[in-house]
Short mmCIF file of C-alpha atoms in Angstrom, two decimals:
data_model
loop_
_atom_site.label_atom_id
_atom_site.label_comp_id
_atom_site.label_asym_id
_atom_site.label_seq_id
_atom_site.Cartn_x
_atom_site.Cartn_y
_atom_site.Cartn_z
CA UNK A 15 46.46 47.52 -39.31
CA UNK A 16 46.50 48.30 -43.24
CA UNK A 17 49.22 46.86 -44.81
CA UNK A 18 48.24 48.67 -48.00
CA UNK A 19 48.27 52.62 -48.58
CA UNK A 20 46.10 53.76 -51.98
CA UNK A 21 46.82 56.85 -53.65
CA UNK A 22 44.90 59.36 -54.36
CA UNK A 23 42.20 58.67 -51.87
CA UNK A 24 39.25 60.05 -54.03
CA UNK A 25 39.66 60.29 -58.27
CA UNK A 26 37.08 62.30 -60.07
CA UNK A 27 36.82 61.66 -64.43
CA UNK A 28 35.09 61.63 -67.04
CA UNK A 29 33.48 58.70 -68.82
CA UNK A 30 35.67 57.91 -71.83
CA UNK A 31 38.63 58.63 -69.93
CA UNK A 32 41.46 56.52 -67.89
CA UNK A 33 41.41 55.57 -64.28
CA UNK A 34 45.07 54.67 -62.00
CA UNK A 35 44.75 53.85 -58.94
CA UNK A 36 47.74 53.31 -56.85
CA UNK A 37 48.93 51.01 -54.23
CA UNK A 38 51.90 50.37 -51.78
CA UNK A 39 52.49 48.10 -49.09
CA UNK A 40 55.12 47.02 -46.70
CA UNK A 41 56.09 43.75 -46.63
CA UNK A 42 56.44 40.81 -48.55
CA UNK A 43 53.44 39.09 -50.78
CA UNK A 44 52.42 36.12 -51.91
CA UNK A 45 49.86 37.78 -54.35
CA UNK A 46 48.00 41.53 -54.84
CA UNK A 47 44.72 41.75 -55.52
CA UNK A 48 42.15 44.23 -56.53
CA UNK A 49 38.17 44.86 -55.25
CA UNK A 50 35.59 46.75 -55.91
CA UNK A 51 33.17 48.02 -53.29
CA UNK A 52 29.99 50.02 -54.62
CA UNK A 53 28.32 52.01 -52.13
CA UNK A 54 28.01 50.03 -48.56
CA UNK A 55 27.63 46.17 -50.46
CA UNK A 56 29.88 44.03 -50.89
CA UNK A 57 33.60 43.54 -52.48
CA UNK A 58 34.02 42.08 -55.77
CA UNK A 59 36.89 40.75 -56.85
CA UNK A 60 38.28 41.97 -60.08
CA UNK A 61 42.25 40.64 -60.49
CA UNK A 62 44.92 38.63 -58.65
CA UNK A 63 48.65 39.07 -59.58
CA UNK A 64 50.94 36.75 -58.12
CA UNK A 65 54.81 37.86 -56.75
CA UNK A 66 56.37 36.85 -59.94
CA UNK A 67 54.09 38.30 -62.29
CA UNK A 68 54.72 42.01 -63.46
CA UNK A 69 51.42 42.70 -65.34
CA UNK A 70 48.34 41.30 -65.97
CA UNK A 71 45.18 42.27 -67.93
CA UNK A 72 41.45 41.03 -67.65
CA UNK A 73 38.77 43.05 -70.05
CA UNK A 74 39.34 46.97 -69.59
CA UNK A 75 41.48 46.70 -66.40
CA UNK A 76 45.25 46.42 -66.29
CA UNK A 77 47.37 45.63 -63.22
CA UNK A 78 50.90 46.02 -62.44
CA UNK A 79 53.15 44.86 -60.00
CA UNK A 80 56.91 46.63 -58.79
CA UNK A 81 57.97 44.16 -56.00
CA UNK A 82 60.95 46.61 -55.63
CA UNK A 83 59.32 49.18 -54.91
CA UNK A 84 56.25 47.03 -53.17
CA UNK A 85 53.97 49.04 -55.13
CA UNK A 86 50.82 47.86 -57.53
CA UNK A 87 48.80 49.97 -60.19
CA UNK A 88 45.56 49.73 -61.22
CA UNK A 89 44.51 51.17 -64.59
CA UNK A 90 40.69 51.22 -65.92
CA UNK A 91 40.65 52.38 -69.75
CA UNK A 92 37.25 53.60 -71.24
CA UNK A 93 35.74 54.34 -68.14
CA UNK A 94 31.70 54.48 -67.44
CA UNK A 95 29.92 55.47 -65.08
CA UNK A 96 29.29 52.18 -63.39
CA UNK A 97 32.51 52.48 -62.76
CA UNK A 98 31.75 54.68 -60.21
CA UNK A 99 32.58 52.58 -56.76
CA UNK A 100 35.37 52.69 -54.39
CA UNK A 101 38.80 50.69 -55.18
CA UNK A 102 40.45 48.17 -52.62
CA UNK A 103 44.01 46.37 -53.10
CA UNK A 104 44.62 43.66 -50.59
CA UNK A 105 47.81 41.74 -49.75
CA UNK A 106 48.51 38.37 -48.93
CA UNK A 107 51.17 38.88 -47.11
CA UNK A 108 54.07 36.14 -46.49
CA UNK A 109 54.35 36.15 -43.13
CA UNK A 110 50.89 37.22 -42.03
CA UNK A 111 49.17 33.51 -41.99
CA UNK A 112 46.08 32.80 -43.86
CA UNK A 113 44.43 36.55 -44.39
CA UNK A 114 44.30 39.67 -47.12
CA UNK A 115 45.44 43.11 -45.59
CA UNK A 116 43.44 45.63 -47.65
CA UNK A 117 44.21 49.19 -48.22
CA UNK A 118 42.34 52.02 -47.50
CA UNK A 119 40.75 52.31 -50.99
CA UNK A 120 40.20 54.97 -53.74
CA UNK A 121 36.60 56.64 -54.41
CA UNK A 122 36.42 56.56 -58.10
CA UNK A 123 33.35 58.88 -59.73
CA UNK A 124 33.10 58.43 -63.38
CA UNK A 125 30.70 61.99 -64.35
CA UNK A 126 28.91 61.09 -67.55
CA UNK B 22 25.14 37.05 -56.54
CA UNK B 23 28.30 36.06 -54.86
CA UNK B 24 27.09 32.80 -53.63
CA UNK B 25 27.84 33.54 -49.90
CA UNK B 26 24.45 33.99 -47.61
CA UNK B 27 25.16 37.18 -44.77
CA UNK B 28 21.91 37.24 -42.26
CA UNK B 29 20.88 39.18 -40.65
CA UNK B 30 21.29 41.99 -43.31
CA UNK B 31 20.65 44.68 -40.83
CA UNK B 32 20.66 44.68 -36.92
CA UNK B 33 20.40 47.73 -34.28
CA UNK B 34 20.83 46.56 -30.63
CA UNK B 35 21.41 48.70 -27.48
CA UNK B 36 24.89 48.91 -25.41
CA UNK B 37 25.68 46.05 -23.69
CA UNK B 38 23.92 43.81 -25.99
CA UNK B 39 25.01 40.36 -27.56
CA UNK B 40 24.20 39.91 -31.22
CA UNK B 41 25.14 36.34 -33.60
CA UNK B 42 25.77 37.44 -37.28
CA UNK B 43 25.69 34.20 -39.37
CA UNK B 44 27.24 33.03 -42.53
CA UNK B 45 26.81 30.55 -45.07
CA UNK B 46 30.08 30.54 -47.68
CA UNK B 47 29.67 29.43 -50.94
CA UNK B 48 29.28 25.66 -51.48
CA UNK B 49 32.59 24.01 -51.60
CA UNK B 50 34.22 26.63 -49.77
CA UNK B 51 36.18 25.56 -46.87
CA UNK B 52 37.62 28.81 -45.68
CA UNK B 53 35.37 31.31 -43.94
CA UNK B 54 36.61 35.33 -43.32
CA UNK B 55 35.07 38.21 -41.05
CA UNK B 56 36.13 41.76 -41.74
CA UNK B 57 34.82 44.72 -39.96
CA UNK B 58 34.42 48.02 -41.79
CA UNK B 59 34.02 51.40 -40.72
CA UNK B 60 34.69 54.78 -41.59
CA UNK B 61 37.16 55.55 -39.44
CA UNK B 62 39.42 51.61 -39.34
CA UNK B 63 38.31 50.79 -43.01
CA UNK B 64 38.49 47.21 -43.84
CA UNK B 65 40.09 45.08 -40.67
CA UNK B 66 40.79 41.40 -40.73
CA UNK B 67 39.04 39.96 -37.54
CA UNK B 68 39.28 36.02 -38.14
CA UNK B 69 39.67 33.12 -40.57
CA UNK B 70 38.03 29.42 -40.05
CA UNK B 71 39.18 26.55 -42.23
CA UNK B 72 37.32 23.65 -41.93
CA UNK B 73 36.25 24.44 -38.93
CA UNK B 74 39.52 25.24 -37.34
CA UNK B 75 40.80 28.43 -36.48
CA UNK B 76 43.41 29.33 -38.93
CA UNK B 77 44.19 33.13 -38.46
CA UNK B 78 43.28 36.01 -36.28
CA UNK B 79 43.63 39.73 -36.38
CA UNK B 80 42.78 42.51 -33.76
CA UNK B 81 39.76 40.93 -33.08
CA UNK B 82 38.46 41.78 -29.04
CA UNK B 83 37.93 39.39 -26.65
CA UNK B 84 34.13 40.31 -26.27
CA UNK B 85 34.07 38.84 -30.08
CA UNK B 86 34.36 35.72 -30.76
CA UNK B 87 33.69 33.08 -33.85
CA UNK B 88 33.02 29.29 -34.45
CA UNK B 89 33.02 27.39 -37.88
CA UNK B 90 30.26 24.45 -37.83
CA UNK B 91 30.61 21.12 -39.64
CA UNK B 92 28.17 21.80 -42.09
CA UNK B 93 31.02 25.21 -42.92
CA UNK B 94 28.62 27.96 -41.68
CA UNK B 95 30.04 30.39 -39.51
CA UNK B 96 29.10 32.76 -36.97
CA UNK B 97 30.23 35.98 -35.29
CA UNK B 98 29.21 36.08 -31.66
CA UNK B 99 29.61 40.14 -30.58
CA UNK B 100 28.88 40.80 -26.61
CA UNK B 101 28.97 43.34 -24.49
CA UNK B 102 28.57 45.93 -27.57
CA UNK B 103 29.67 49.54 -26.99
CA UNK B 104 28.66 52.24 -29.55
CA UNK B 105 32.07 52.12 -31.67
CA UNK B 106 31.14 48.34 -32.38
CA UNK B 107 28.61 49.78 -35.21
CA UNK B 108 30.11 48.94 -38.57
CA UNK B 109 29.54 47.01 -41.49
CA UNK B 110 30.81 43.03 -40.53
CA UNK B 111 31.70 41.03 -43.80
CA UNK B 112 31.81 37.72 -44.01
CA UNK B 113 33.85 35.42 -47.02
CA UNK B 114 34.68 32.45 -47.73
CA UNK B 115 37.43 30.63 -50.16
CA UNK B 116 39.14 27.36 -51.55
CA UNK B 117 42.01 27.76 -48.87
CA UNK B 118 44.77 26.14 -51.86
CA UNK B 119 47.23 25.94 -48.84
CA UNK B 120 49.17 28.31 -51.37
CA UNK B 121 48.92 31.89 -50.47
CA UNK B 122 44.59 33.20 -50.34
CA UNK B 123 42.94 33.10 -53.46
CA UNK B 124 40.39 35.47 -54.46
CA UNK B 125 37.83 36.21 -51.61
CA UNK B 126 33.80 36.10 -52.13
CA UNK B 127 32.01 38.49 -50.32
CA UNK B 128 28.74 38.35 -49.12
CA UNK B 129 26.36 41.63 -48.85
CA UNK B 130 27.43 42.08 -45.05
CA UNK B 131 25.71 42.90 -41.99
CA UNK B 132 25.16 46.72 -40.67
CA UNK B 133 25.32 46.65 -37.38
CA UNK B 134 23.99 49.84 -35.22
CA UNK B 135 24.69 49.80 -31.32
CA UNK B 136 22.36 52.51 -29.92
#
């Protein structure tokens, strides 16, 4: 089952500009975290924010967290086009044992 | 390179069939993941080793089933294989903390194709 639900499914921009991706989920987390998946290999993990954090920042990417709301954002400044891939969050959830429940992802194309 | 070994990187098998995927996780890893991924489920937890122990399962069938070896490899036993068992199977492995699951490592998968 997908815990997480990512929004908007596919995001089409241009290189220079902004990317947010959003996530929400359902229950409650232990941490968020965000992968990247380029074409069929396989996930890389870019960021982990933890319950009681409410932003974090590594390089151009920018996560936030709104446990109220059970939601998480994902924001790329200066995109390129290698930043073309698709966009995963996954939850460690507190009451689902020892795995991450990932979303359903967001296609990102970056047109140069 | 994410420092966890996938083999074989492709396999295509018939109905009915019983494939092993195999897994080596990164060294010093003692936690061990499968996912399954497909077009139509997406990304779906099927099992997690620590150690060698079971530690967690998701909707993983009972023609599937897993084992974690001393030396921390793991493999994915799949029997009986029907046509919607063709997906991409992930393995990854972590320092379980005991705390919550850190960040994952992913290795390059295995596409599977049941014919």
């Amino acid at each position: 089952s997908q815990q997480g639900e990512e929004d908007p499914q596919a995001l089409s921009i241009q290189e220079g500009e902004n990317a947010t991706m959003n996530c929400s989920y359902k229950t409650s987390i232990n941490n968020l975290q965000w992968y990247r998946q380029n074409s069929g290999r396989g996930l890389v993990h870019l960021i982990l924010i933890r319950s009681n954090e409410r932003e974090k920042h590594s390089g151009r990417l920018r996560v936030t967290l709104d446990t109220s709301k059970k939601s998480s954002s994902l924001l790329i400044t200066a995109s390129r086009a290698a930043d073309t891939a698709s966009y995963f969050c996954a939850t460690d959830e507190v009451t689902s044992g020892s795995r991450l429940t990932f979303g359903e992802g967001t296609q990102l194309t970056v047109n140069p | 390179d994410s420092g966890v070994t996938q083999t074989p990187k492709h396999l295509i098998t018939a109905t009915g069939q019983r494939v092993t995927l195999r897994c080596s996780p990164r060294s010093g890893d003692l936690s061990v993941y499968w996912y399954q991924q497909s077009l139509d489920q997406g990304l779906q937890f099927l099992i997690q080793y620590y150690n060698g122990e079971e530690r967690a399962k998701g909707n993983i069938l009972e023609r599937f089933s897993a084992q974690q070896f001393p030396d921390l490899h793991s493999e994915l036993n799949l029997s009986s294989l029907e046509l919607g068992d063709s997906a991409l199977y992930f393995c990854a492995s972590s320092v379980a903390s005991g705390q919550g699951v850190e960040k994952l490592f992913f290795g390059s998968g295995t596409q599977l194709s049941v014919l």
